[in-house]
CSV table of C-alpha atoms in Angstrom, one decimal:
chain,number,residue,atom,x,y,z
A,1,MET,CA,94.3,99.9,205.6
A,2,THR,CA,94.6,103.0,203.3
A,3,LEU,CA,94.8,100.7,200.4
A,4,PHE,CA,91.8,98.7,201.6
A,5,HIS,CA,89.7,101.8,202.0
A,6,SER,CA,90.7,103.1,198.6
A,7,LEU,CA,89.6,99.8,197.0
A,8,THR,CA,86.4,99.8,198.9
A,9,PHE,CA,85.5,103.4,197.7
A,10,MET,CA,86.4,102.3,194.1
A,11,VAL,CA,84.0,99.3,194.2
A,12,HIS,CA,81.1,100.8,196.4
A,13,GLY,CA,81.5,104.4,195.8
A,14,GLY,CA,82.1,107.3,198.2
A,15,ALA,CA,84.7,110.1,198.6
A,16,ASP,CA,85.9,111.0,195.1
A,17,HIS,CA,84.9,107.8,193.4
A,18,GLY,CA,81.1,108.6,192.8
A,19,GLY,CA,79.0,105.5,192.8
A,20,GLY,CA,81.9,103.1,192.2
A,21,ILE,CA,82.2,100.1,190.1
A,22,ALA,CA,79.2,98.5,191.5
A,23,ALA,CA,76.9,101.3,190.4
A,24,ALA,CA,78.5,101.2,186.9
A,25,VAL,CA,77.9,97.5,186.6
A,26,ALA,CA,74.3,98.0,187.8
A,27,GLY,CA,73.7,100.8,185.2
A,28,LEU,CA,75.1,98.4,182.4
A,29,LEU,CA,72.8,95.6,183.5
A,30,ASN,CA,69.8,98.0,183.6
A,31,PHE,CA,70.9,99.0,180.0
A,32,LEU,CA,70.9,95.4,178.9
A,33,GLU,CA,67.5,94.7,180.6
A,34,LYS,CA,65.9,97.6,178.6
A,35,LEU,CA,67.4,96.4,175.4
A,36,ALA,CA,65.8,93.0,175.9
A,37,GLY,CA,62.3,94.6,175.9
A,38,MET,CA,62.8,96.5,172.6
A,39,GLU,CA,62.0,95.9,169.1
A,40,PRO,CA,65.0,95.4,166.7
A,41,PRO,CA,64.8,98.9,165.2
A,42,GLU,CA,64.7,100.4,168.7
A,43,ILE,CA,67.7,98.3,169.8
A,44,PHE,CA,69.7,99.5,166.8
A,45,ALA,CA,68.8,103.1,167.6
A,46,ALA,CA,69.8,102.7,171.2
A,47,VAL,CA,73.2,100.9,170.5
A,48,PHE,CA,74.2,103.1,167.4
A,49,PRO,CA,72.5,106.3,167.9
A,50,GLY,CA,75.0,108.1,165.6
A,51,ILE,CA,74.5,105.9,162.7
A,52,GLU,CA,70.6,106.0,163.2
A,53,SER,CA,70.6,109.6,163.0
A,54,MET,CA,72.8,109.8,159.8
A,55,GLN,CA,71.2,110.6,156.4
A,56,ASN,CA,73.9,108.6,154.8
A,57,ILE,CA,76.7,106.4,156.1
A,58,HIS,CA,79.4,108.1,153.8
A,59,PRO,CA,80.7,110.2,156.7
A,60,MET,CA,81.4,107.2,158.7
A,61,LEU,CA,83.2,105.4,156.0
A,62,VAL,CA,85.5,108.1,154.8
A,63,HIS,CA,88.0,107.7,157.6
A,64,PHE,CA,89.0,104.2,156.5
A,65,PRO,CA,90.4,104.9,153.0
A,66,ILE,CA,92.0,108.1,154.3
A,67,ALA,CA,93.8,106.3,157.1
A,68,PHE,CA,94.8,103.2,155.0
A,69,LEU,CA,96.0,105.0,152.0
A,70,SER,CA,97.9,107.8,153.9
A,71,ALA,CA,99.6,105.1,156.0
A,72,PHE,CA,100.4,103.0,152.8
A,73,PHE,CA,102.2,106.0,151.1
A,74,LEU,CA,104.3,107.0,154.2
A,75,LEU,CA,105.3,103.4,155.0
A,76,ASP,CA,106.0,102.4,151.4
A,77,LEU,CA,108.1,105.7,150.9
A,78,ALA,CA,110.1,104.9,154.1
A,79,GLY,CA,110.5,101.3,153.1
A,80,SER,CA,111.9,102.4,149.8
A,81,LEU,CA,114.3,105.0,151.2
A,82,PHE,CA,115.6,102.8,154.0
A,83,ARG,CA,115.5,99.6,152.1
A,84,LYS,CA,113.1,97.8,154.4
A,85,PRO,CA,111.2,95.0,152.4
A,86,VAL,CA,109.0,94.1,155.5
A,87,TRP,CA,107.8,97.7,155.8
A,88,ARG,CA,106.9,97.6,152.1
A,89,ALA,CA,105.1,94.2,152.5
A,90,VAL,CA,102.9,95.7,155.3
A,91,ALA,CA,102.4,98.9,153.0
A,92,SER,CA,101.0,96.5,150.3
A,93,TRP,CA,98.3,95.3,152.7
A,94,LEU,CA,97.4,98.8,153.7
A,95,LEU,CA,97.1,99.7,150.0
A,96,TYR,CA,94.8,96.8,149.3
A,97,LEU,CA,92.7,97.7,152.4
A,98,GLY,CA,92.6,101.3,151.3
A,99,ALA,CA,91.4,100.4,147.8
A,100,LEU,CA,88.7,98.1,149.1
A,101,THR,CA,87.3,100.6,151.6
A,102,ALA,CA,87.5,103.3,148.9
A,103,ILE,CA,85.1,101.3,146.7
A,104,PHE,CA,82.3,101.2,149.4
A,105,THR,CA,83.1,104.9,150.5
A,106,ALA,CA,82.8,106.1,146.9
A,107,ALA,CA,79.6,104.2,146.3
A,108,ALA,CA,78.1,105.7,149.6
A,109,GLY,CA,79.4,109.1,148.5
A,110,LEU,CA,77.7,108.9,145.1
A,111,ILE,CA,74.3,108.0,146.7
A,112,ALA,CA,74.7,110.8,149.1
A,113,ALA,CA,75.3,113.3,146.4
A,114,ASN,CA,71.9,112.4,144.9
A,115,SER,CA,70.0,112.1,148.2
A,116,VAL,CA,71.4,114.6,150.7
A,117,ALA,CA,69.9,118.1,150.5
A,118,HIS,CA,72.4,120.9,149.7
A,119,GLY,CA,72.3,124.4,148.3
A,120,GLY,CA,73.6,125.8,145.0
A,121,ASP,CA,76.7,127.3,146.8
A,122,VAL,CA,77.8,123.8,147.8
A,123,HIS,CA,77.1,122.0,144.5
A,124,GLY,CA,80.3,123.0,142.9
A,125,ILE,CA,82.3,122.1,146.0
A,126,MET,CA,80.6,118.7,146.0
A,127,ASP,CA,81.5,118.1,142.3
A,128,ARG,CA,85.2,118.8,142.9
A,129,HIS,CA,85.1,116.6,146.0
A,130,GLU,CA,83.5,113.9,144.0
A,131,HIS,CA,86.1,114.2,141.2
A,132,PHE,CA,89.0,114.2,143.6
A,133,MET,CA,87.8,111.1,145.4
A,134,LEU,CA,87.1,109.1,142.2
A,135,THR,CA,90.5,109.9,141.1
A,136,VAL,CA,91.8,108.5,144.4
A,137,LEU,CA,89.7,105.5,143.9
A,138,ILE,CA,91.1,104.8,140.3
A,139,LEU,CA,94.7,105.4,141.4
A,140,SER,CA,94.3,103.1,144.4
A,141,LEU,CA,92.9,100.2,142.2
A,142,LEU,CA,95.6,100.8,139.6
A,143,LEU,CA,98.4,100.7,142.2
A,144,SER,CA,96.8,97.7,144.0
A,145,ALA,CA,96.6,95.8,140.7
A,146,TRP,CA,100.2,96.7,139.8
A,147,ARG,CA,101.5,95.6,143.2
A,148,ALA,CA,99.6,92.4,143.2
A,149,LEU,CA,100.6,91.5,139.6
A,150,GLN,CA,104.2,92.3,140.5
A,151,GLY,CA,103.9,89.7,143.4
A,152,GLY,CA,105.6,92.2,145.8
A,153,ALA,CA,107.5,95.4,146.1
A,154,ILE,CA,108.5,97.0,142.7
A,155,GLU,CA,112.1,97.9,142.2
A,156,GLY,CA,114.2,100.2,140.0
A,157,ALA,CA,112.7,102.9,137.7
A,158,ALA,CA,109.4,101.2,137.9
A,159,ASN,CA,109.3,101.8,141.6
A,160,THR,CA,110.0,105.5,141.1
A,161,LEU,CA,107.0,105.8,138.8
A,162,PHE,CA,105.0,103.8,141.4
A,163,LEU,CA,105.9,106.2,144.2
A,164,ILE,CA,105.2,109.2,142.1
A,165,LEU,CA,101.6,107.9,141.4
A,166,ALA,CA,101.3,107.1,145.0
A,167,ALA,CA,102.3,110.6,145.9
A,168,VAL,CA,99.7,112.1,143.5
A,169,MET,CA,97.1,109.8,145.0
A,170,ALA,CA,98.0,110.9,148.5
A,171,GLY,CA,97.9,114.6,147.5
A,172,VAL,CA,94.6,114.4,145.8
A,173,LEU,CA,93.3,112.5,148.8
A,174,VAL,CA,94.2,115.4,151.1
A,175,LEU,CA,92.5,117.9,148.7
A,176,GLY,CA,89.4,115.9,148.5
A,177,ALA,CA,89.2,115.3,152.2
A,178,ASP,CA,89.6,119.2,152.8
A,179,LEU,CA,86.6,119.8,150.6
A,180,GLY,CA,84.6,117.2,152.4
A,181,GLY,CA,85.3,119.0,155.7
A,182,LEU,CA,84.5,122.3,154.1
A,183,MET,CA,81.0,121.1,153.2
A,184,VAL,CA,80.3,119.7,156.7
A,185,TYR,CA,81.9,122.3,158.9
A,186,ARG,CA,81.2,125.4,157.0
A,187,TYR,CA,78.0,124.7,155.1
A,188,GLY,CA,76.6,122.0,157.4
A,189,VAL,CA,75.7,119.5,154.6
A,190,ALA,CA,73.8,116.6,156.2
A,191,VAL,CA,74.0,118.1,159.6
A,192,SER,CA,70.9,118.6,161.7
A,193,ALA,CA,71.6,121.5,164.1
A,194,VAL,CA,70.3,121.0,167.7
A,195,PRO,CA,69.3,124.2,169.6
A,196,VAL,CA,71.5,124.5,172.7
A,197,THR,CA,69.9,126.4,175.6
A,198,GLU,CA,71.8,128.4,178.2
A,199,GLU,CA,70.9,125.8,180.7
A,200,ALA,CA,72.3,123.0,178.7
A,201,LEU,CA,75.7,124.7,178.7
A,202,MET,CA,75.9,124.7,182.5
A,203,HIS,CA,78.0,121.9,184.0
A,204,SER,CA,79.5,121.2,187.4
A,205,HIS,CA,83.0,120.2,188.4
A,206,SER,CA,81.6,118.6,191.6
A,207,GLY,CA,79.9,115.8,189.8
A,208,GLU,CA,76.4,117.1,190.4
A,209,GLU,CA,73.9,116.4,187.7
A,210,ALA,CA,74.0,118.9,184.9
A,211,ALA,CA,71.1,120.6,183.4
A,212,HIS,CA,70.3,119.1,180.0
A,213,GLU,CA,67.6,118.9,177.5
A,214,HIS,CA,66.4,115.3,177.4
A,215,ASP,CA,64.7,113.4,174.6
A,216,HIS,CA,62.5,111.0,176.4
A,217,GLY,CA,62.6,108.3,173.7
A,218,PRO,CA,64.0,104.8,174.5
A,219,ALA,CA,67.4,105.5,173.1
A,220,ALA,CA,67.7,108.7,175.3
A,221,ASP,CA,66.7,106.7,178.4
A,222,LEU,CA,69.4,104.1,177.7
A,223,ASP,CA,72.0,106.8,177.1
A,224,HIS,CA,70.9,108.3,180.5
A,225,ASP,CA,71.5,104.9,182.2
A,226,LEU,CA,74.9,104.5,180.5
A,227,GLY,CA,75.8,108.1,181.6
A,228,HIS,CA,75.2,107.3,185.1
A,229,ALA,CA,77.2,104.2,184.9
A,230,HIS,CA,80.2,106.1,183.4
A,231,GLU,CA,79.8,108.7,186.1
A,232,SER,CA,80.0,106.0,188.8
A,233,LEU,CA,83.4,104.9,187.7
A,234,PRO,CA,86.4,106.1,189.8
A,235,ALA,CA,87.7,109.5,188.8
A,236,SER,CA,91.4,109.9,188.1
A,237,GLU,CA,91.5,113.4,189.7
A,238,PRO,CA,89.7,114.7,192.8
A,239,ALA,CA,86.5,116.6,192.1
A,240,HIS,CA,86.5,120.3,192.6
A,241,ASP,CA,83.6,120.9,194.9
A,242,ASP,CA,83.7,124.7,195.1
A,243,HIS,CA,83.7,125.5,191.3
A,244,GLN,CA,80.8,125.8,189.0
A,245,HIS,CA,80.9,127.7,185.8
A,246,GLU,CA,79.2,128.5,182.6
A,247,HIS,CA,80.7,128.6,179.1
A,248,GLY,CA,81.6,132.1,178.1
A,249,HIS,CA,81.9,133.4,181.7
A,250,THR,CA,84.6,135.8,182.9
A,251,HIS,CA,86.8,135.3,186.0
A,252,ASP,CA,87.3,137.8,188.7
A,253,HIS,CA,90.9,138.2,189.4
A,254,PRO,CA,92.3,139.8,192.7
A,255,PRO,CA,94.0,143.1,192.2
A,256,ALA,CA,97.7,142.8,191.2
A,257,SER,CA,100.1,143.7,194.1
A,258,LYS,CA,101.9,147.1,193.6
């Protein structure tokens, strides 16, 4: 009976399970129903609010060459040291994917450099970032062509030179990515700051609806529906009904026993 009641709560809600799976499905169906009545631009903004708010898609693309080329270097180096040809074969495909995505990422970055507003204090950083990443693009294309023409893993002294170039590429990639992060997180390039009120910072552990500032556009309404659907799913931990706090608050502690 305990298992039966637990499954009932998960499906229909109650106890620590919020509205249950049924409410989550209802929220999803409501979301899809609203999408059906929208124009294509509104649908895109509702489904991809992050992309729609971007000034340039470069920040979304940068993760792919970073991930592919970093994984390539580590796997190819390990495959060379431990003599694992299968590892190196996989590394080859990671290199090709890294070079391919680097082409699109560099193109979007060059467009962003000429279209995204930035101050003079950032221009020098942006130039160095551009030079680093174009170097990564050139090296990745060179290594890809070398590997493809070789028809597989390179051996002997040529492999040593290949790994040195790959290490240089990986090092320059890290330096360039660091400058990209510096432009965004210190100087806020292409970032639109949203004012956060004191009420918006309030949230409740008991699952009560938090106080937020809402944008009443179609995308915001759909996000609200999906949010309710998400909250209706079973929680993994019991809710704390007797705690509500605000960011930046201090806790009162009982006096220490003497």
